[in-house]
Amino acid sequence: MRERWLALVDKTLKGADFDKRLVTRTADGEALQPLYPPAEAANPAVRLRRAREPGRPWDVRVRTRTPDPAQASRELLADLEGGAASVLVAIDPAGEAGVAVASANDLRRALKGVLLDLAPVGLDAGVLGPQAADWLGELAAPIPDAPLAFHMDPISAFALAGSSPGPIESHLVSAATVGARLAERFPRASLMLASGRVAHEAGGSEGQELGVAAAAALAYARALERAGLPLEQAFSRQVLGLSADADSFVVIAKMRAARAIWARLTAACGVTGTPAVIEARSSARMLARVDPWVNMLRLTAAGFGAAAGGADAVVLDAFTDAIGRPTAFARRQARNTQLVLMEEAHLGRVDDPAGGSGVVEALTDSLARAGWAFLQAIEAQGGLLRALESGSVAAEVGRARSARQAEYARRKAGLIGVSEFPNLSEAPVAVDDADPGAFARPSPPRVPPGPSPACTPLTPVRWAQPFEALRERGLAAGARAYLALLGPAAEHAARAGFARNLLAVGGVRTTEGEAGAWDGAPLAVLCGSDERYAAEAAQAARRLKGAGATEVWLAGRPGELEPALQEGGVDRFIYAGMDVTAALDAAVGADL
């Protein structure tokens, strides 16, 4: 059967290279074939998960980061009443990146009305994790059965900031000590968040994200064991933190691969029967500031992948998060996206719905292998802290980031509304305009004695940023171009559409008409067929330059005509697969 299919494909490709045309590769370099046979069997390790509540196949988790604790309470209560199951409070005493909380009383205000025994409460407190955990423990003291998620994660805070106030080992010991103490008081609470998201948001590959998450889990397990917890609890009281972006198949496979890696890791440590617990959060690097409505679709795809991949808790942030803090409308959209996936699309009715799929099983296996290999490389350096301090993790993530940025620059990977099909007339969307300074609190002192280490920071990126900057420059400068159409519409329509779309990506507005009707725009772009270019393009370029056009471009590959066209005055050729950002940078330059 496959041989017959390959014969038909070869006939369709007409001699073109099969791998170049039909085989794609993941960020880790693994080949993705266009067709897979059914898998012989699903990996049983990916199905190890904890029992879920009836009717709740996963935990719909919402996050608040408004600076006002009172507003945070109102947001969380509205979300819980609207169908959310648990909450996550981002904490930042300055109010910039989270709720301005600097004490147990501040946290009490932020959680006012939230029933801690019914709605699991998680924290996202960075370097203040141990202190914030103690604040939450104080609030929940009368409720020892509260299903809390302390989410202490000092390693991610160190990797993100590139530094630590005092020795990072002291922060790790502090988190483990607090965790061991709270473990006795709250038997249902999770203590640590072993997250790979910091690698993902810095542009890392899926394998790197999985490897960092596994390395963090191992570091936290060792620290908790030294603090007095049995090794089984040191693993079972952790949550794996992963990101979910719009590539649903990859997200599904990544969630499944994480379980396979966890099963192998815990078994290697002599721990069995402790399934991974995964919290998936929507990726911030996939979001765009321009045409933000498309973010709703990206978030839906991310939620689908996380849920179908078996995440235990899913956090979908708002479609406006790349612009600012969300309004009530944006929060409602994020929450309802999950509820539709759960209650109308019924994604939770089947456990591991992608199990047995040829492509998903193959991708799960390749990601698990890539993640395990990255874990081994980290451990060979003495663990995650040493690998971060050496700069090796940042270097590997940087290589993956650069490769992916090159794909976006050449539009091998597209961003709808950003690098493809931009809308220059879009209306702005509303965001919350609360002033962080009005709620800022002095940060509690937390500087253990000793030298403060440094590492190359894993700085977050957004794939849309270069295009957004170009568009902003183009619109601010009033950049414009004239599409000089050669021949009838049948000959120029496709390339004129290509040029129009490409220039709009950089905020360049276009007019169009015959070459002889040039309207004074500093940039002119010739659009026509190859035959028309051979007959008329060089002459048209000379006329446009003579009339005063600063630059003349041509839409399409020049081939053998390139010397003659350049001699005629064509300055640049634009075509599919080129570095779009370089061309747009010239199009919105000061000389145009």
Tab-separated table of N, CA and C in Angstrom, residues 2 28 87 142-143 150-151 206 220 226 265 316 331-332 339 349 354-355 372 379 390 404 468-469 510 531 554 559 590:
chain	number	residue	atom	x	y	z
A	2	ARG	N	1.890	1.288	0.900
A	2	ARG	CA	2.753	2.467	0.962
A	2	ARG	C	3.503	2.668	-0.352
A	28	ASP	N	13.612	20.125	17.382
A	28	ASP	CA	14.708	19.264	17.828
A	28	ASP	C	15.352	18.506	16.680
A	87	VAL	N	-7.456	28.315	41.090
A	87	VAL	CA	-6.921	29.648	40.807
A	87	VAL	C	-5.409	29.657	41.005
A	142	PRO	N	-6.514	26.435	59.295
A	142	PRO	CA	-7.673	25.697	59.828
A	142	PRO	C	-8.182	24.602	58.887
A	143	ILE	N	-7.590	24.512	57.670
A	143	ILE	CA	-8.097	23.565	56.675
A	143	ILE	C	-6.946	22.661	56.220
A	150	PHE	N	1.607	24.988	46.242
A	150	PHE	CA	2.543	26.034	46.654
A	150	PHE	C	3.455	26.463	45.506
A	151	HIS	N	3.727	25.561	44.588
A	151	HIS	CA	4.414	25.912	43.332
A	151	HIS	C	5.741	26.642	43.545
A	206	GLU	N	11.027	21.735	22.110
A	206	GLU	CA	10.234	20.895	23.006
A	206	GLU	C	11.135	19.956	23.812
A	220	TYR	N	14.773	19.158	42.623
A	220	TYR	CA	13.852	19.379	43.743
A	220	TYR	C	13.671	18.114	44.567
A	226	ARG	N	16.774	15.630	51.120
A	226	ARG	CA	17.720	16.124	52.119
A	226	ARG	C	17.000	16.863	53.245
A	265	LEU	N	12.292	8.449	34.826
A	265	LEU	CA	13.083	9.134	35.840
A	265	LEU	C	12.789	8.599	37.234
A	316	LEU	N	-5.215	28.848	30.520
A	316	LEU	CA	-5.224	29.629	29.283
A	316	LEU	C	-5.290	31.097	29.665
A	331	ARG	N	-10.846	37.859	30.252
A	331	ARG	CA	-10.781	36.739	31.191
A	331	ARG	C	-11.923	35.758	30.924
A	332	ARG	N	-13.093	36.284	30.647
A	332	ARG	CA	-14.247	35.418	30.378
A	332	ARG	C	-14.008	34.583	29.111
A	339	LEU	N	-14.028	25.779	28.829
A	339	LEU	CA	-15.309	25.133	29.133
A	339	LEU	C	-15.960	24.569	27.878
A	349	ARG	N	-13.845	12.918	27.323
A	349	ARG	CA	-14.608	11.664	27.365
A	349	ARG	C	-13.725	10.446	27.150
A	354	ALA	N	-5.406	10.413	21.519
A	354	ALA	CA	-4.464	10.312	20.406
A	354	ALA	C	-3.619	9.047	20.477
A	355	GLY	N	-3.775	8.253	21.535
A	355	GLY	CA	-2.988	7.038	21.671
A	355	GLY	C	-3.202	6.085	20.510
A	372	TRP	N	15.003	13.349	27.183
A	372	TRP	CA	15.873	12.532	28.030
A	372	TRP	C	17.344	12.821	27.723
A	379	GLU	N	22.637	16.683	33.501
A	379	GLU	CA	23.170	15.943	34.650
A	379	GLU	C	24.671	15.698	34.523
A	390	SER	N	26.891	27.599	33.887
A	390	SER	CA	27.908	27.457	32.838
A	390	SER	C	27.488	28.136	31.537
A	404	ARG	N	14.449	29.066	14.870
A	404	ARG	CA	13.012	29.313	14.710
A	404	ARG	C	12.750	30.746	14.243
A	468	GLU	N	6.174	43.238	14.553
A	468	GLU	CA	5.434	44.330	15.198
A	468	GLU	C	6.246	45.614	15.201
A	469	ALA	N	7.557	45.483	15.463
A	469	ALA	CA	8.418	46.668	15.460
A	469	ALA	C	8.487	47.286	14.068
A	510	THR	N	-0.004	50.625	0.278
A	510	THR	CA	0.272	50.561	-1.153
A	510	THR	C	-0.856	51.153	-1.977
A	531	GLU	N	7.394	36.188	-18.310
A	531	GLU	CA	7.497	36.617	-19.702
A	531	GLU	C	7.429	38.133	-19.816
A	554	LEU	N	11.241	44.156	-7.539
A	554	LEU	CA	10.497	43.284	-8.451
A	554	LEU	C	9.995	42.085	-7.677
A	559	GLY	N	15.941	34.814	-11.674
A	559	GLY	CA	16.559	33.800	-12.519
A	559	GLY	C	17.654	34.392	-13.390
A	590	ALA	N	14.583	55.244	6.567
A	590	ALA	CA	14.443	56.695	6.484
A	590	ALA	C	14.554	57.195	5.056
